[in-house]
Amino acid sequence: VVLVDKNIFPRDKPCGGALSALAVDCLTGMGLDGWAQRYPAWQELRFFGPRGRQVGLDMRGRRRGGYFIPRFELDAALCEAATGAGVRLLQGVPVTGASIEARWVSLQAAGDVPRAKILILAEGAVTALADSLRLTKYGPNYMAVRAIYQYEGPAAAELHFLPGVLPCTAWAYPAGAGRVSVGLAGELRDINAGRLNLEAALADFVERHALGGALAGKEAVVPLAAAPIRSRLGSVRPYGTRVLLAGEAAGVVHPMTLQGIGAAMESGRIVAQHALYALEKGQFGARDLSAYALALQRRFGVEYRAARVLNILLHSERVIERLIGRAQRDPGFASLMASVYVGTQSALGTLTPANLGRYLMWWRQPRRRRRG
Ligand SMILES: Cc1cc2nc3c(=O)[nH]c(=O)nc-3n(C[C@H](O)[C@H](O)[C@H](O)COP(=O)(O)OP(=O)(O)OC[C@H]3O[C@@H](n4cnc5c(N)ncnc54)[C@H](O)[C@@H]3O)c2cc1C
């Protein structure tokens, strides 16, 4: 197995570095759970509503959630685990094209890349190679920005529902010793229509909201960086002759939390199984590889449909304020909300008939008022 990347590791990637419970399961599968335990776990998660309500949840002693691991360190550790397992790492090698031939896949690259029987494309949200192989239907649907600041305060994690950014959140997460990562995401259609300026929104978030204003006036130690996010399973066909798409290139980012690290690793596990079947059987046609698309749907499809339902609700400031209000009164509900973001609770599990009735009423109330 040859792993080709245009970057040289360790390298940074714009990311909050928040690992979900799924990411921790995947790290455990790779024998990296002991290593991950060196990093801060989710200890306290605070939600801030768009109209001022807030609620905090102490996560200590709860079912194991995730960790905050800077990508600089996480991705280097993953590369080391891969090379330890026998993978040949070709770094600093940009791939500019892929040709699918009768018996091989050849890559056009600046370095000496051997031809392969099968290509697993995990190029992230910007899918130039998958586009050239005509495997993509739509582009990314979100954009996110992130910057890192010096901060010596307690390692609480914050999620802010800011007006104008909904249904996405702004975040402040621990980012290694004495540092905090702040960022926010927005829908690309809002950005393209000029309704949302992510850079200005982040500057305002840092000045007025994040960590109670503790970062106001400070200079970022890692300046703002932006990157698109692809969170649509249906935005690509994740297979073709001798090629499979994995990670964000396959659209596996969670539609509500926009967490993609765990899902990318999980899709890597699934894609590896399907590549192995193909190698064992010697069958690399698009039809032979199509079972991979079904496997991705089975793993993520139902959960992501439920998450999209919740996302519709999270467009409403009023609904969010009511959710936070209920979480203030009801610790069980607060725990449910936090667990969805940490990934120990599925989005689907929040759609009980009782909750669905409640959400529906909340969703309808402001509309009725507007019409009246
Ligand atoms: C600002 C921001 C914050 C985020 N925060 C979180 C978070 O806190 N938690 C979370 O779970 N997710 C988060 N995400 C999402 C997460 O970062 C991604 O979903 C995840 O990194 C996807 O992993 P991947 O391996 O599929 O792609 P990437 O991590 O993007 O890796 C793709 C790799 O492909 C290489 N590559 C691409 N094209 C080529 C080429 N032509 N030739 C050679 N190499 C190439 C790149 O160098 C890169 O190393 C965030 C995203 C953004 C933008």
CSV table of C-alpha atoms and ligand atoms in Angstrom, one decimal:
chain,number,residue,atom,x,y,z
A,1,VAL,CA,0.0,0.0,0.0
A,2,VAL,CA,1.4,3.4,-1.0
A,3,LEU,CA,0.0,6.6,0.7
A,4,VAL,CA,0.6,9.7,-1.5
A,5,ASP,CA,0.1,13.2,-0.1
A,6,LYS,CA,1.1,16.6,-1.4
A,7,ASN,CA,1.9,17.8,2.1
A,8,ILE,CA,4.8,16.9,4.3
A,9,PHE,CA,3.8,15.6,7.8
A,10,PRO,CA,3.4,17.0,10.4
A,11,ARG,CA,1.3,19.5,8.6
A,12,ASP,CA,-1.6,21.7,9.8
A,13,LYS,CA,-5.1,21.6,8.4
A,14,PRO,CA,-7.8,24.1,9.2
A,15,CYS,CA,-9.8,22.1,11.8
A,16,GLY,CA,-11.2,22.4,15.3
A,17,GLY,CA,-9.5,19.1,16.3
A,18,ALA,CA,-12.5,17.9,18.2
A,19,LEU,CA,-12.6,14.1,18.0
A,20,SER,CA,-16.0,12.5,18.4
A,21,ALA,CA,-16.7,9.1,20.1
A,22,LEU,CA,-16.6,7.5,16.6
A,23,ALA,CA,-13.1,9.0,16.1
A,24,VAL,CA,-12.0,7.5,19.4
A,25,ASP,CA,-13.4,4.1,18.4
A,26,CYS,CA,-11.4,4.2,15.2
A,27,LEU,CA,-8.2,5.3,17.0
A,28,THR,CA,-8.8,2.3,19.4
A,29,GLY,CA,-9.0,0.0,16.4
A,30,MET,CA,-5.6,1.3,15.3
A,31,GLY,CA,-4.0,0.9,18.7
A,32,LEU,CA,-3.8,4.6,19.3
A,33,ASP,CA,-6.2,4.9,22.2
A,34,GLY,CA,-3.5,5.1,24.8
A,35,TRP,CA,-1.7,7.8,22.8
A,36,ALA,CA,-5.0,9.8,22.5
A,37,GLN,CA,-5.5,9.7,26.3
A,38,ARG,CA,-2.7,12.2,26.6
A,39,TYR,CA,-5.0,14.9,25.2
A,40,PRO,CA,-7.8,16.8,27.0
A,41,ALA,CA,-11.2,14.9,26.9
A,42,TRP,CA,-14.5,16.8,26.6
A,43,GLN,CA,-14.8,17.9,30.2
A,44,GLU,CA,-17.4,20.6,30.2
A,45,LEU,CA,-19.5,21.6,27.2
A,46,ARG,CA,-21.4,24.9,27.2
A,47,PHE,CA,-24.1,25.9,24.7
A,48,PHE,CA,-24.9,29.5,24.1
A,49,GLY,CA,-28.2,30.4,22.4
A,50,PRO,CA,-28.7,33.2,19.8
A,51,ARG,CA,-30.7,35.3,22.3
A,52,GLY,CA,-28.5,34.9,25.4
A,53,ARG,CA,-29.6,31.7,27.1
A,54,GLN,CA,-26.8,29.3,28.1
A,55,VAL,CA,-26.4,26.0,29.7
A,56,GLY,CA,-23.3,24.0,30.6
A,57,LEU,CA,-22.8,20.3,31.1
A,58,ASP,CA,-20.1,18.6,33.2
A,59,MET,CA,-19.0,15.7,31.0
A,60,ARG,CA,-16.5,14.2,33.5
A,61,GLY,CA,-17.3,10.6,34.5
A,62,ARG,CA,-19.8,10.1,31.6
A,63,ARG,CA,-19.6,7.5,28.9
A,64,ARG,CA,-16.4,7.9,27.0
A,65,GLY,CA,-16.6,10.7,24.5
A,66,GLY,CA,-13.9,12.2,22.4
A,67,TYR,CA,-10.7,14.3,22.8
A,68,PHE,CA,-9.3,17.6,21.5
A,69,ILE,CA,-6.2,16.7,19.5
A,70,PRO,CA,-4.5,19.3,17.2
A,71,ARG,CA,-4.5,18.1,13.6
A,72,PHE,CA,-0.8,18.8,13.4
A,73,GLU,CA,-0.3,16.0,15.9
A,74,LEU,CA,-3.2,13.7,15.0
A,75,ASP,CA,-2.4,13.4,11.3
A,76,ALA,CA,1.3,12.8,12.0
A,77,ALA,CA,0.4,10.0,14.4
A,78,LEU,CA,-1.9,8.4,11.8
A,79,CYS,CA,0.9,8.5,9.2
A,80,GLU,CA,3.3,6.9,11.7
A,81,ALA,CA,0.7,4.2,12.5
A,82,ALA,CA,0.3,3.6,8.8
A,83,THR,CA,4.0,3.3,8.1
A,84,GLY,CA,4.3,1.1,11.2
A,85,ALA,CA,1.8,-1.3,9.5
A,86,GLY,CA,3.9,-1.4,6.4
A,87,VAL,CA,2.4,1.4,4.3
A,88,ARG,CA,4.9,3.3,2.1
A,89,LEU,CA,4.4,7.0,2.6
A,90,LEU,CA,5.2,9.3,-0.3
A,91,GLN,CA,4.9,12.8,1.1
A,92,GLY,CA,5.3,16.2,-0.6
A,93,VAL,CA,4.0,14.6,-3.8
A,94,PRO,CA,1.1,16.5,-5.4
A,95,VAL,CA,-1.0,14.3,-7.7
A,96,THR,CA,-2.3,16.2,-10.8
A,97,GLY,CA,-4.2,13.4,-12.6
A,98,ALA,CA,-5.2,9.8,-12.5
A,99,SER,CA,-5.6,7.5,-15.6
A,100,ILE,CA,-7.7,4.4,-15.2
A,101,GLU,CA,-6.2,1.8,-17.6
A,102,ALA,CA,-7.2,-1.8,-18.4
A,103,ARG,CA,-5.0,-3.4,-15.7
A,104,TRP,CA,-3.7,-0.5,-13.6
A,105,VAL,CA,-4.3,3.0,-12.3
A,106,SER,CA,-1.5,5.5,-13.1
A,107,LEU,CA,-1.1,8.7,-11.3
A,108,GLN,CA,0.4,11.9,-12.8
A,109,ALA,CA,2.6,13.3,-10.0
A,110,ALA,CA,5.8,15.2,-9.5
A,111,GLY,CA,7.4,12.2,-7.7
A,112,ASP,CA,7.9,8.6,-8.7
A,113,VAL,CA,4.5,7.0,-7.8
A,114,PRO,CA,4.1,3.3,-8.7
A,115,ARG,CA,1.0,2.3,-10.7
A,116,ALA,CA,-1.6,0.5,-8.6
A,117,LYS,CA,-4.4,-2.1,-9.0
A,118,ILE,CA,-6.8,0.1,-7.1
A,119,LEU,CA,-6.9,3.8,-6.2
A,120,ILE,CA,-8.5,5.0,-2.9
A,121,LEU,CA,-9.0,8.8,-3.3
A,122,ALA,CA,-9.2,10.6,0.0
A,123,GLU,CA,-8.4,14.1,-1.2
A,124,GLY,CA,-10.7,16.0,1.2
A,125,ALA,CA,-13.4,18.5,0.4
A,126,VAL,CA,-11.8,19.8,-2.7
A,127,THR,CA,-12.1,16.9,-5.1
A,128,ALA,CA,-10.1,17.8,-8.2
A,129,LEU,CA,-9.1,14.2,-9.0
A,130,ALA,CA,-12.6,12.8,-8.3
A,131,ASP,CA,-14.0,15.6,-10.5
A,132,SER,CA,-11.6,14.7,-13.3
A,133,LEU,CA,-12.9,11.1,-13.1
A,134,ARG,CA,-16.5,12.4,-13.2
A,135,LEU,CA,-17.4,10.9,-9.8
A,136,THR,CA,-18.8,14.2,-8.3
A,137,LYS,CA,-22.2,15.6,-8.7
A,138,TYR,CA,-22.2,18.6,-6.4
A,139,GLY,CA,-19.4,20.6,-4.7
A,140,PRO,CA,-18.9,21.3,-0.9
A,141,ASN,CA,-21.9,22.8,0.9
A,142,TYR,CA,-20.2,24.5,3.9
A,143,MET,CA,-17.2,26.7,4.6
A,144,ALA,CA,-15.5,27.0,7.9
A,145,VAL,CA,-12.8,29.3,9.4
A,146,ARG,CA,-10.5,28.7,12.3
A,147,ALA,CA,-7.8,30.6,14.2
A,148,ILE,CA,-5.8,29.7,17.3
A,149,TYR,CA,-5.2,32.0,20.3
A,150,GLN,CA,-3.1,31.8,23.5
A,151,TYR,CA,-5.4,31.1,26.4
A,152,GLU,CA,-4.5,29.9,29.9
A,153,GLY,CA,-8.1,29.5,31.2
A,154,PRO,CA,-9.9,26.3,32.0
A,155,ALA,CA,-10.3,23.7,29.2
A,156,ALA,CA,-14.1,24.1,28.7
A,157,ALA,CA,-15.6,23.7,25.2
A,158,GLU,CA,-18.1,26.2,24.0
A,159,LEU,CA,-20.7,26.0,21.2
A,160,HIS,CA,-22.4,29.2,20.2
A,161,PHE,CA,-25.5,29.4,18.0
A,162,LEU,CA,-25.0,32.9,16.6
A,163,PRO,CA,-27.7,34.7,14.6
A,164,GLY,CA,-26.9,34.8,10.9
A,165,VAL,CA,-24.7,31.7,11.1
A,166,LEU,CA,-27.5,29.1,11.9
A,167,PRO,CA,-27.8,26.2,11.7
A,168,CYS,CA,-24.0,26.0,12.1
A,169,THR,CA,-22.2,26.9,15.3
A,170,ALA,CA,-19.2,28.8,16.4
A,171,TRP,CA,-16.8,27.0,18.7
A,172,ALA,CA,-14.0,27.5,21.2
A,173,TYR,CA,-12.1,24.3,21.9
A,174,PRO,CA,-8.9,23.4,23.8
A,175,ALA,CA,-6.0,23.2,21.3
A,176,GLY,CA,-3.0,22.0,23.2
A,177,ALA,CA,-1.2,23.6,26.1
A,178,GLY,CA,-2.3,27.1,26.8
A,179,ARG,CA,-4.1,27.4,23.4
A,180,VAL,CA,-7.7,27.6,22.2
A,181,SER,CA,-9.0,27.0,18.7
A,182,VAL,CA,-11.9,29.2,17.7
A,183,GLY,CA,-13.9,29.0,14.6
A,184,LEU,CA,-17.2,28.9,12.9
A,185,ALA,CA,-18.9,27.4,9.9
A,186,GLY,CA,-21.6,28.6,7.6
A,187,GLU,CA,-23.6,27.4,4.6
A,188,LEU,CA,-21.9,28.2,1.3
A,189,ARG,CA,-25.2,29.4,-0.2
A,190,ASP,CA,-25.4,32.1,2.5
A,191,ILE,CA,-21.8,33.1,1.8
A,192,ASN,CA,-22.1,33.1,-1.9
A,193,ALA,CA,-25.3,35.2,-1.7
A,194,GLY,CA,-23.4,37.8,0.4
A,195,ARG,CA,-25.6,37.1,3.5
A,196,LEU,CA,-22.6,35.8,5.6
A,197,ASN,CA,-19.0,37.0,5.8
A,198,LEU,CA,-17.2,34.3,7.8
A,199,GLU,CA,-14.1,36.4,8.5
A,200,ALA,CA,-16.2,39.2,9.9
A,201,ALA,CA,-18.4,36.8,11.9
A,202,LEU,CA,-15.3,35.1,13.4
A,203,ALA,CA,-13.7,38.5,14.3
A,204,ASP,CA,-17.0,39.5,16.1
A,205,PHE,CA,-17.2,36.1,17.8
A,206,VAL,CA,-13.6,36.4,19.1
A,207,GLU,CA,-14.2,40.0,20.3
A,208,ARG,CA,-17.6,39.6,22.0
A,209,HIS,CA,-18.6,36.0,22.6
A,210,ALA,CA,-15.8,33.3,22.8
A,211,LEU,CA,-14.8,32.5,26.4
A,212,GLY,CA,-16.8,35.5,27.8
A,213,GLY,CA,-14.7,38.0,25.7
A,214,ALA,CA,-11.4,36.8,27.2
A,215,LEU,CA,-9.8,36.9,23.7
A,216,ALA,CA,-10.8,40.4,22.9
A,217,GLY,CA,-8.0,42.5,21.4
A,218,LYS,CA,-5.6,39.5,21.3
A,219,GLU,CA,-3.6,38.5,18.2
A,220,ALA,CA,-4.1,35.0,16.9
A,221,VAL,CA,-1.0,32.7,17.3
A,222,VAL,CA,-2.2,30.7,14.2
A,223,PRO,CA,-3.9,33.1,11.9
A,224,LEU,CA,-7.4,32.6,10.4
A,225,ALA,CA,-7.6,29.8,7.7
A,226,ALA,CA,-10.7,28.8,5.8
A,227,ALA,CA,-11.6,25.6,4.1
A,228,PRO,CA,-14.7,24.2,2.5
A,229,ILE,CA,-16.7,21.2,4.0
A,230,ARG,CA,-18.4,18.5,1.9
A,231,SER,CA,-21.2,17.0,4.0
A,232,ARG,CA,-23.4,15.2,1.5
A,233,LEU,CA,-23.2,11.5,1.0
A,234,GLY,CA,-25.2,11.9,-2.3
A,235,SER,CA,-22.8,14.5,-3.7
A,236,VAL,CA,-20.6,11.9,-5.2
A,237,ARG,CA,-20.6,8.4,-6.7
A,238,PRO,CA,-18.0,6.9,-4.4
A,239,TYR,CA,-16.8,4.2,-6.8
A,240,GLY,CA,-15.8,3.8,-10.4
A,241,THR,CA,-13.6,1.3,-12.3
A,242,ARG,CA,-10.5,0.7,-10.1
A,243,VAL,CA,-11.3,3.7,-7.8
A,244,LEU,CA,-13.1,4.2,-4.5
A,245,LEU,CA,-13.6,7.6,-2.7
A,246,ALA,CA,-13.1,7.8,1.1
A,247,GLY,CA,-13.3,10.5,3.8
A,248,GLU,CA,-14.6,13.9,3.1
A,249,ALA,CA,-14.2,13.3,-0.6
A,250,ALA,CA,-17.1,10.8,-0.2
A,251,GLY,CA,-19.2,13.4,1.6
A,252,VAL,CA,-19.2,11.6,5.0
A,253,VAL,CA,-19.0,14.7,7.3
A,254,HIS,CA,-21.8,14.7,9.9
A,255,PRO,CA,-24.5,17.1,8.6
A,256,MET,CA,-25.3,18.6,12.0
A,257,THR,CA,-22.1,18.7,13.9
A,258,LEU,CA,-19.9,19.0,10.8
A,259,GLN,CA,-17.5,16.7,12.4
A,260,GLY,CA,-15.6,14.7,9.8
A,261,ILE,CA,-12.5,13.2,11.5
A,262,GLY,CA,-14.3,10.1,12.9
A,263,ALA,CA,-16.4,9.6,9.8
A,264,ALA,CA,-13.4,9.9,7.5
A,265,MET,CA,-11.5,7.3,9.6
A,266,GLU,CA,-14.6,5.0,9.7
A,267,SER,CA,-15.0,5.3,5.9
A,268,GLY,CA,-11.4,4.4,5.6
A,269,ARG,CA,-12.0,1.2,7.5
A,270,ILE,CA,-15.0,0.4,5.2
A,271,VAL,CA,-13.2,1.3,2.0
A,272,ALA,CA,-10.2,-0.9,3.0
A,273,GLN,CA,-12.5,-3.9,3.4
A,274,HIS,CA,-14.0,-3.3,-0.1
A,275,ALA,CA,-10.5,-2.7,-1.7
A,276,LEU,CA,-9.4,-6.0,-0.1
A,277,TYR,CA,-12.4,-7.9,-1.5
A,278,ALA,CA,-11.6,-6.5,-4.9
A,279,LEU,CA,-7.9,-7.5,-4.6
A,280,GLU,CA,-8.8,-11.0,-3.4
A,281,LYS,CA,-11.3,-11.6,-6.2
A,282,GLY,CA,-9.3,-9.7,-8.9
A,283,GLN,CA,-12.5,-7.8,-9.8
A,284,PHE,CA,-12.1,-4.0,-10.2
A,285,GLY,CA,-15.1,-3.0,-12.4
A,286,ALA,CA,-17.5,-0.2,-11.3
A,287,ARG,CA,-20.2,-2.8,-10.8
A,288,ASP,CA,-17.9,-5.0,-8.6
A,289,LEU,CA,-17.1,-2.0,-6.4
A,290,SER,CA,-20.7,-0.6,-6.2
A,291,ALA,CA,-21.4,-2.5,-3.0
A,292,TYR,CA,-19.1,0.1,-1.3
A,293,ALA,CA,-21.8,2.8,-1.9
A,294,LEU,CA,-24.4,0.6,-0.2
A,295,ALA,CA,-22.0,0.0,2.8
A,296,LEU,CA,-21.5,3.8,3.2
A,297,GLN,CA,-25.3,4.3,3.1
A,298,ARG,CA,-25.9,1.6,5.6
A,299,ARG,CA,-23.3,3.0,8.0
A,300,PHE,CA,-24.2,6.7,7.7
A,301,GLY,CA,-27.4,7.1,5.7
A,302,VAL,CA,-30.1,6.8,8.4
A,303,GLU,CA,-28.2,8.8,11.0
A,304,TYR,CA,-27.5,11.6,8.6
A,305,ARG,CA,-31.1,11.8,7.5
A,306,ALA,CA,-32.1,12.3,11.1
A,307,ALA,CA,-29.3,14.9,11.5
A,308,ARG,CA,-30.6,16.8,8.6
A,309,VAL,CA,-34.1,16.9,10.2
A,310,LEU,CA,-32.5,18.4,13.4
A,311,ASN,CA,-30.6,20.9,11.1
A,312,ILE,CA,-33.9,22.2,9.8
A,313,LEU,CA,-34.9,23.0,13.4
A,314,LEU,CA,-31.6,24.6,14.1
A,315,HIS,CA,-32.3,27.3,11.5
A,316,SER,CA,-34.8,28.8,14.1
A,317,GLU,CA,-33.4,31.1,16.9
A,318,ARG,CA,-36.6,30.5,18.8
A,319,VAL,CA,-36.3,26.7,18.7
A,320,ILE,CA,-32.7,26.8,19.9
A,321,GLU,CA,-33.6,29.1,22.8
A,322,ARG,CA,-36.3,26.7,23.8
A,323,LEU,CA,-34.0,23.7,23.5
A,324,ILE,CA,-31.4,25.5,25.7
A,325,GLY,CA,-34.2,26.6,28.1
A,326,ARG,CA,-35.3,23.0,28.5
A,327,ALA,CA,-31.7,21.9,29.0
A,328,GLN,CA,-31.4,24.4,31.8
A,329,ARG,CA,-34.3,22.8,33.7
A,330,ASP,CA,-33.8,19.2,32.7
A,331,PRO,CA,-30.3,17.7,33.2
A,332,GLY,CA,-31.3,14.6,31.2
A,333,PHE,CA,-32.2,16.8,28.2
A,334,ALA,CA,-28.9,18.8,28.6
A,335,SER,CA,-27.0,15.5,28.6
A,336,LEU,CA,-28.9,14.4,25.4
A,337,MET,CA,-27.9,17.6,23.6
A,338,ALA,CA,-24.3,17.4,24.6
A,339,SER,CA,-24.1,13.7,23.7
A,340,VAL,CA,-25.2,14.4,20.2
A,341,TYR,CA,-22.3,16.8,19.7
A,342,VAL,CA,-19.8,14.5,21.3
A,343,GLY,CA,-21.2,11.5,19.3
A,344,THR,CA,-22.1,9.2,22.2
A,345,GLN,CA,-25.8,9.7,21.2
A,346,SER,CA,-27.1,9.4,17.7
A,347,ALA,CA,-29.2,12.2,16.1
A,348,LEU,CA,-31.7,9.5,15.3
A,349,GLY,CA,-32.1,8.7,19.0
A,350,THR,CA,-33.3,12.3,19.7
A,351,LEU,CA,-36.3,11.9,17.3
A,352,THR,CA,-38.5,10.0,19.7
A,353,PRO,CA,-42.3,10.5,19.1
A,354,ALA,CA,-42.6,12.8,22.1
A,355,ASN,CA,-39.7,14.9,21.0
A,356,LEU,CA,-40.9,15.0,17.4
A,357,GLY,CA,-44.3,16.4,18.6
A,358,ARG,CA,-42.5,19.0,20.7
A,359,TYR,CA,-40.1,20.0,17.8
A,360,LEU,CA,-43.1,20.3,15.4
A,361,MET,CA,-45.0,22.6,17.8
A,362,TRP,CA,-41.9,24.8,18.3
A,363,TRP,CA,-41.2,24.9,14.6
A,364,ARG,CA,-44.8,26.0,13.8
A,365,GLN,CA,-45.2,28.6,16.6
A,366,PRO,CA,-43.1,31.5,15.2
A,367,ARG,CA,-44.5,31.0,11.7
A,368,ARG,CA,-48.1,31.3,13.0
A,369,ARG,CA,-47.2,34.4,14.8
A,370,ARG,CA,-45.6,35.9,11.7
A,371,ARG,CA,-48.7,35.2,9.6
A,372,GLY,CA,-51.0,36.6,12.2
B,1,LIG,C1,-12.3,24.9,9.9
B,1,LIG,C2,-12.7,23.5,10.0
B,1,LIG,C3,-12.9,22.9,11.3
B,1,LIG,C4,-13.2,21.6,11.4
B,1,LIG,N1,-13.3,21.1,12.7
B,1,LIG,C5,-13.6,19.8,12.9
B,1,LIG,C6,-13.6,19.2,14.2
B,1,LIG,O1,-13.4,19.9,15.2
B,1,LIG,N2,-13.9,17.9,14.3
B,1,LIG,C7,-14.1,17.1,13.2
B,1,LIG,O2,-14.3,15.9,13.4
B,1,LIG,N3,-14.1,17.6,12.0
B,1,LIG,C8,-13.8,18.9,11.8
B,1,LIG,N4,-13.7,19.4,10.5
B,1,LIG,C9,-13.9,18.5,9.3
B,1,LIG,C10,-12.6,17.7,9.2
B,1,LIG,O3,-11.5,18.5,9.2
B,1,LIG,C11,-12.6,16.9,7.8
B,1,LIG,O4,-13.9,16.4,7.6
B,1,LIG,C12,-11.6,15.8,7.8
B,1,LIG,O5,-10.3,16.3,7.9
B,1,LIG,C13,-11.7,15.0,6.6
B,1,LIG,O6,-10.6,14.1,6.5
B,1,LIG,P1,-10.1,13.6,5.1
B,1,LIG,O7,-8.9,12.7,5.4
B,1,LIG,O8,-11.2,13.0,4.3
B,1,LIG,O9,-9.6,14.9,4.3
B,1,LIG,P2,-8.3,15.9,4.7
B,1,LIG,O10,-8.1,15.8,6.2
B,1,LIG,O11,-8.7,17.1,4.0
B,1,LIG,O12,-7.1,15.2,4.0
B,1,LIG,C14,-7.0,15.2,2.6
B,1,LIG,C15,-5.5,15.0,2.3
B,1,LIG,O13,-5.4,14.8,0.9
B,1,LIG,C16,-4.2,15.5,0.5
B,1,LIG,N5,-4.4,15.8,-1.0
B,1,LIG,C17,-5.5,16.5,-1.5
B,1,LIG,N6,-5.4,16.6,-2.8
B,1,LIG,C18,-4.2,16.0,-3.1
B,1,LIG,C19,-3.5,15.8,-4.4
B,1,LIG,N7,-4.0,16.3,-5.5
B,1,LIG,N8,-2.3,15.2,-4.3
B,1,LIG,C20,-1.8,14.7,-3.2
B,1,LIG,N9,-2.4,14.9,-2.0
B,1,LIG,C21,-3.6,15.5,-1.9
B,1,LIG,C22,-4.2,16.7,1.4
B,1,LIG,O14,-2.8,17.2,1.4
B,1,LIG,C23,-4.7,16.2,2.7
B,1,LIG,O15,-3.6,15.7,3.5
B,1,LIG,C24,-13.4,20.8,10.3
B,1,LIG,C25,-13.3,21.3,9.0
B,1,LIG,C26,-12.9,22.7,8.9
B,1,LIG,C27,-12.7,23.2,7.5
